[in-house]
Coordinates of C-alpha atoms in Angstrom, one line a residue:
X284 CA -17.5 -41.4 -29.8
X285 CA -17.7 -43.7 -32.9
X286 CA -15.6 -42.1 -35.8
X287 CA -16.7 -42.1 -39.4
X288 CA -17.9 -45.4 -40.8
X289 CA -15.2 -45.4 -43.5
X290 CA -13.3 -48.5 -44.7
X291 CA -9.6 -48.3 -44.0
X292 CA -9.2 -48.2 -47.9
X293 CA -11.6 -48.8 -50.7
X294 CA -10.8 -51.1 -53.6
X295 CA -12.7 -52.4 -56.6
X296 CA -13.5 -55.5 -54.6
X297 CA -15.7 -53.3 -52.6
X298 CA -18.3 -53.2 -55.4
X299 CA -19.3 -54.9 -58.5
X300 CA -20.1 -53.4 -61.9
X301 CA -23.4 -51.5 -61.7
X302 CA -23.4 -51.4 -58.0
X303 CA -23.2 -48.4 -55.7
X304 CA -19.4 -47.7 -56.3
X305 CA -18.6 -49.1 -59.7
X306 CA -20.0 -47.0 -62.6
X307 CA -22.6 -48.5 -64.8
X308 CA -24.6 -45.3 -65.7
X309 CA -27.7 -45.4 -63.6
X310 CA -27.9 -42.2 -61.3
X311 CA -24.8 -40.2 -60.6
X312 CA -26.2 -38.0 -57.8
X313 CA -25.0 -39.1 -54.4
X314 CA -27.8 -39.1 -51.8
X315 CA -26.3 -37.9 -48.5
X316 CA -27.2 -39.1 -45.0
X317 CA -29.4 -36.8 -43.0
X318 CA -27.6 -34.0 -41.0
X319 CA -27.7 -34.5 -37.3
X320 CA -28.9 -31.9 -34.8
X321 CA -25.7 -30.9 -33.1
X322 CA -24.6 -29.0 -29.9
X323 CA -21.7 -26.8 -31.2
X324 CA -19.1 -24.9 -29.4
X325 CA -21.1 -21.8 -29.3
X326 CA -22.5 -22.8 -26.0
X327 CA -19.0 -23.0 -24.3
X328 CA -18.3 -20.4 -21.6
X329 CA -14.6 -20.4 -22.8
X330 CA -13.0 -21.3 -26.1
X331 CA -9.2 -21.5 -26.2
X332 CA -7.8 -21.8 -29.7
X333 CA -4.3 -22.7 -31.0
X334 CA -3.0 -19.1 -30.4
X335 CA -4.1 -19.4 -26.7
X336 CA -2.3 -22.6 -26.0
X337 CA 1.5 -22.2 -26.0
X338 CA 2.3 -25.8 -24.8
X339 CA 0.4 -29.0 -24.7
X340 CA -2.3 -27.7 -22.3
X341 CA -3.8 -24.6 -20.8
X342 CA -4.7 -23.7 -17.2
X343 CA -7.9 -21.7 -16.6
X344 CA -8.1 -19.9 -13.3
X345 CA -11.5 -19.7 -11.4
X346 CA -12.6 -17.4 -8.7
X347 CA -13.9 -19.3 -5.6
X348 CA -17.4 -18.0 -4.9
X349 CA -18.0 -16.3 -1.5
X350 CA -14.3 -16.7 -0.5
X351 CA -14.0 -13.1 0.8
X352 CA -16.0 -12.1 3.9
X353 CA -16.8 -8.6 5.3
X354 CA -16.3 -8.6 9.1
X355 CA -17.7 -6.4 11.8
X356 CA -14.8 -4.7 13.7
X357 CA -14.7 -3.4 17.1
X358 CA -13.6 0.2 17.7
X359 CA -9.7 0.4 17.8
X360 CA -9.4 -3.2 16.6
X361 CA -7.2 -4.2 13.6
X362 CA -8.9 -4.6 10.3
X363 CA -8.7 -8.3 9.4
X364 CA -7.1 -9.5 6.2
X365 CA -9.4 -11.1 3.7
X366 CA -8.5 -12.1 0.1
X367 CA -10.3 -14.0 -2.7
X368 CA -9.4 -17.6 -3.2
X369 CA -8.7 -19.0 -6.6
X370 CA -8.6 -22.5 -8.2
X371 CA -7.1 -23.7 -11.4
X372 CA -8.3 -26.4 -13.9
X373 CA -6.1 -27.9 -16.6
X374 CA -7.4 -28.7 -20.2
X375 CA -5.1 -30.9 -22.2
X376 CA -6.4 -31.5 -25.8
X377 CA -6.4 -35.1 -27.1
X378 CA -5.7 -36.1 -30.7
X379 CA -8.5 -37.6 -32.7
X380 CA -8.2 -38.7 -36.4
X381 CA -9.2 -40.8 -39.3
X382 CA -7.4 -41.9 -42.5
X383 CA -9.4 -42.8 -45.6
X384 CA -7.5 -44.5 -48.3
X385 CA -8.8 -45.2 -51.9
X386 CA -7.1 -47.1 -54.7
X387 CA -6.4 -45.3 -58.0
X388 CA -8.8 -47.9 -59.7
X389 CA -11.6 -46.7 -57.5
X390 CA -10.8 -43.1 -58.3
X391 CA -10.8 -43.8 -62.0
X392 CA -14.0 -46.0 -62.0
X393 CA -16.0 -44.4 -59.2
X394 CA -19.1 -42.3 -59.9
X395 CA -18.0 -39.5 -57.6
X396 CA -14.8 -37.9 -56.3
X397 CA -14.5 -40.5 -53.4
X398 CA -11.5 -38.8 -51.7
X399 CA -13.3 -35.4 -51.4
X400 CA -16.5 -37.2 -50.3
X401 CA -14.7 -39.2 -47.6
X402 CA -12.9 -36.1 -46.3
X403 CA -16.2 -34.2 -46.0
X404 CA -17.7 -37.1 -44.0
X405 CA -14.7 -37.3 -41.8
X406 CA -15.0 -33.6 -41.0
X407 CA -18.7 -34.1 -40.1
X408 CA -17.8 -37.0 -37.9
X409 CA -15.1 -35.1 -36.1
X410 CA -17.7 -32.4 -35.3
X411 CA -19.9 -35.0 -33.8
X412 CA -17.0 -36.3 -31.8
X413 CA -16.6 -32.9 -30.4
X414 CA -20.2 -32.8 -29.4
X415 CA -19.6 -36.2 -27.6
X416 CA -16.7 -34.5 -25.6
X417 CA -19.1 -31.8 -24.6
X418 CA -21.8 -34.2 -23.4
X419 CA -19.0 -36.2 -21.5
X420 CA -18.1 -32.9 -19.8
X421 CA -21.6 -32.0 -18.8
X422 CA -22.1 -35.4 -17.3
X423 CA -20.0 -34.2 -14.3
X424 CA -23.1 -32.1 -13.2
X425 CA -23.3 -31.6 -9.5
X426 CA -27.0 -32.4 -9.5
X427 CA -29.3 -35.0 -11.2
X428 CA -33.0 -35.1 -11.3
X429 CA -34.5 -38.5 -11.9
X430 CA -37.8 -38.0 -13.6
X431 CA -40.6 -40.5 -14.6
X432 CA -41.5 -41.8 -18.0
X433 CA -41.9 -38.2 -19.4
X434 CA -40.2 -35.0 -18.4
X435 CA -42.4 -32.3 -16.6
X436 CA -42.1 -28.6 -16.2
X437 CA -41.7 -29.3 -12.5
X438 CA -38.4 -31.1 -13.4
X439 CA -37.2 -28.1 -15.4
X440 CA -38.1 -25.8 -12.6
X441 CA -36.3 -27.9 -10.0
X442 CA -33.3 -27.9 -12.2
X443 CA -33.4 -24.1 -12.5
X444 CA -33.6 -24.0 -8.7
X445 CA -30.4 -26.2 -8.3
X446 CA -28.5 -23.6 -10.5
X447 CA -30.0 -20.6 -8.7
X448 CA -29.1 -22.2 -5.2
X449 CA -25.4 -21.6 -6.4
X450 CA -26.1 -18.2 -8.0
X451 CA -26.1 -19.4 -11.6
X452 CA -28.8 -18.8 -14.2
X453 CA -30.3 -21.4 -16.4
X454 CA -29.7 -20.0 -19.9
X455 CA -29.8 -23.1 -22.0
X456 CA -30.8 -26.8 -22.2
X457 CA -29.9 -29.5 -24.6
X458 CA -32.4 -32.2 -24.9
X459 CA -32.6 -35.7 -26.7
X460 CA -35.4 -36.5 -29.1
X461 CA -37.6 -38.3 -26.6
X462 CA -37.5 -35.3 -24.2
X463 CA -38.4 -33.0 -27.0
X464 CA -41.3 -35.3 -27.8
X465 CA -42.4 -34.9 -24.1
X466 CA -42.5 -31.2 -24.4
X467 CA -44.4 -31.3 -27.6
X468 CA -47.1 -33.5 -25.9
X469 CA -47.5 -31.2 -23.0
X470 CA -51.1 -29.7 -23.0
X471 CA -49.7 -26.2 -22.4
X472 CA -47.7 -26.3 -25.7
X473 CA -50.7 -27.6 -27.8
X474 CA -52.9 -24.6 -27.4
X475 CA -52.4 -22.4 -30.4
X476 CA -53.8 -19.4 -28.7
X477 CA -51.2 -19.7 -25.9
X478 CA -48.2 -21.1 -27.7
X479 CA -48.5 -20.0 -31.4
X480 CA -44.7 -20.6 -31.9
X481 CA -45.1 -24.2 -31.1
X482 CA -47.8 -24.6 -33.8
X483 CA -45.7 -22.6 -36.3
X484 CA -42.3 -24.1 -35.9
X485 CA -43.0 -27.6 -34.2
X486 CA -41.0 -26.7 -31.1
X487 CA -41.1 -23.9 -28.6
X488 CA -37.7 -22.0 -28.6
X489 CA -37.7 -21.1 -24.9
X490 CA -39.0 -22.6 -21.8
X491 CA -39.1 -20.5 -18.6
X492 CA -36.8 -18.3 -20.6
X493 CA -34.3 -21.1 -21.2
X494 CA -33.1 -21.6 -24.8
X495 CA -34.0 -25.2 -25.9
X496 CA -31.7 -27.1 -28.2
X497 CA -32.8 -30.5 -29.6
X498 CA -29.8 -32.8 -30.2
X499 CA -29.5 -36.0 -32.2
X500 CA -30.1 -39.2 -30.3
X501 CA -26.8 -40.4 -31.7
X502 CA -25.0 -37.7 -29.8
X503 CA -27.2 -37.3 -26.6
X504 CA -29.0 -40.0 -24.8
X505 CA -32.6 -39.5 -26.1
X506 CA -34.1 -39.5 -22.7
X507 CA -31.6 -36.9 -21.2
X508 CA -31.9 -33.1 -20.7
X509 CA -29.0 -30.9 -19.5
X510 CA -29.9 -27.5 -18.1
X511 CA -26.9 -25.1 -17.6
X512 CA -25.6 -21.7 -17.4
X513 CA -23.7 -21.1 -20.7
X514 CA -21.5 -18.5 -18.9
X515 CA -20.1 -20.9 -16.5
X516 CA -20.7 -24.5 -17.5
X517 CA -17.9 -25.8 -19.8
X518 CA -14.8 -24.9 -21.7
X519 CA -13.2 -26.1 -25.0
X520 CA -9.5 -26.2 -25.7
X521 CA -8.4 -26.8 -29.3
X522 CA -4.8 -27.0 -30.0
X523 CA -5.2 -28.1 -33.6
X524 CA -8.4 -27.4 -35.6
X525 CA -9.6 -30.1 -38.1
X526 CA -6.6 -30.5 -40.4
X527 CA -6.6 -32.4 -43.7
X528 CA -3.4 -33.6 -45.2
X529 CA -3.6 -35.2 -48.6
X530 CA -1.0 -37.8 -49.7
X531 CA -0.2 -40.6 -52.1
X532 CA 1.0 -44.1 -51.6
X533 CA 2.8 -44.8 -54.8
X534 CA 4.0 -48.3 -53.8
X535 CA 0.3 -49.6 -53.3
X536 CA -1.2 -47.1 -55.9
X537 CA -3.4 -45.5 -53.2
X538 CA -4.4 -41.9 -52.5
X539 CA -6.0 -40.6 -49.3
X540 CA -5.9 -38.0 -46.6
X541 CA -5.2 -37.9 -42.9
X542 CA -7.8 -36.0 -41.0
X543 CA -6.9 -35.0 -37.4
X544 CA -7.8 -32.6 -34.6
X545 CA -6.4 -32.0 -31.0
X546 CA -9.3 -30.9 -28.8
X547 CA -10.9 -31.5 -25.3
X548 CA -13.8 -30.2 -23.4
X549 CA -14.2 -29.9 -19.7
X550 CA -16.7 -28.8 -17.2
X551 CA -15.8 -25.5 -15.3
X552 CA -18.4 -25.4 -12.4
X553 CA -20.4 -28.5 -11.8
X554 CA -23.1 -26.6 -9.9
X555 CA -23.8 -24.6 -13.1
X556 CA -25.1 -27.8 -14.7
X557 CA -28.0 -30.1 -13.8
X558 CA -28.9 -33.3 -15.6
X559 CA -32.6 -34.5 -15.9
X560 CA -33.2 -38.1 -16.8
X561 CA -36.4 -39.8 -17.8
X562 CA -37.1 -43.5 -18.4

């Protein structure tokens, strides 16, 4: 995932008098970039925080479905031994970070508090990186449906069946902007009498009882849709939350911050996830 688009350090050479960075009183309100529609860790089946991870990684134990069988026994015969099987999966957080540095001159001459603003953007980019890890985890889905130019309700229904075949329930779907557009153009969602929510809010909140989450095309491929059971799909392990450490480099007359995080995401049950792709 591409981290924040921040110069390694900013100097007065990065701008000229009256430009965006060097003050020549024009307009001192910074116009931020648009917020992206994100996934968020709220959809994870399991979240393990720093207090849950004693070492560098954590093992999650999973019950193997249908591993215990009930057997018919003949009169006088011994009762057979049957036990549940278990598997284990390991989550080892990786370290991610970014280090914006700004000269003292830029701090003195800049229109805004450049250090604070760069730290804010770094935090946003770290969050988007977390979403990218979730998408990578979901990409290990056991089943994929290859659709046509536009997604159909039949595609969604088939994805639900894939999950139901393994006794999971489709609770949520994350969709890219193009897939969301396909849904909005379906005739069934364009009838105010039948779908007033669509006409009111611009997008229907549920389809076949599945919660729909539209995600930025810079995080999720615009033509993709993941249908999954949020109780079984993926887990997140975070050893170090987003951490900001301010520091000064007196030798070079620089100030900045180190922004880091140790985190990973991993699919738990591949059959609890289905990918739908369109062209």
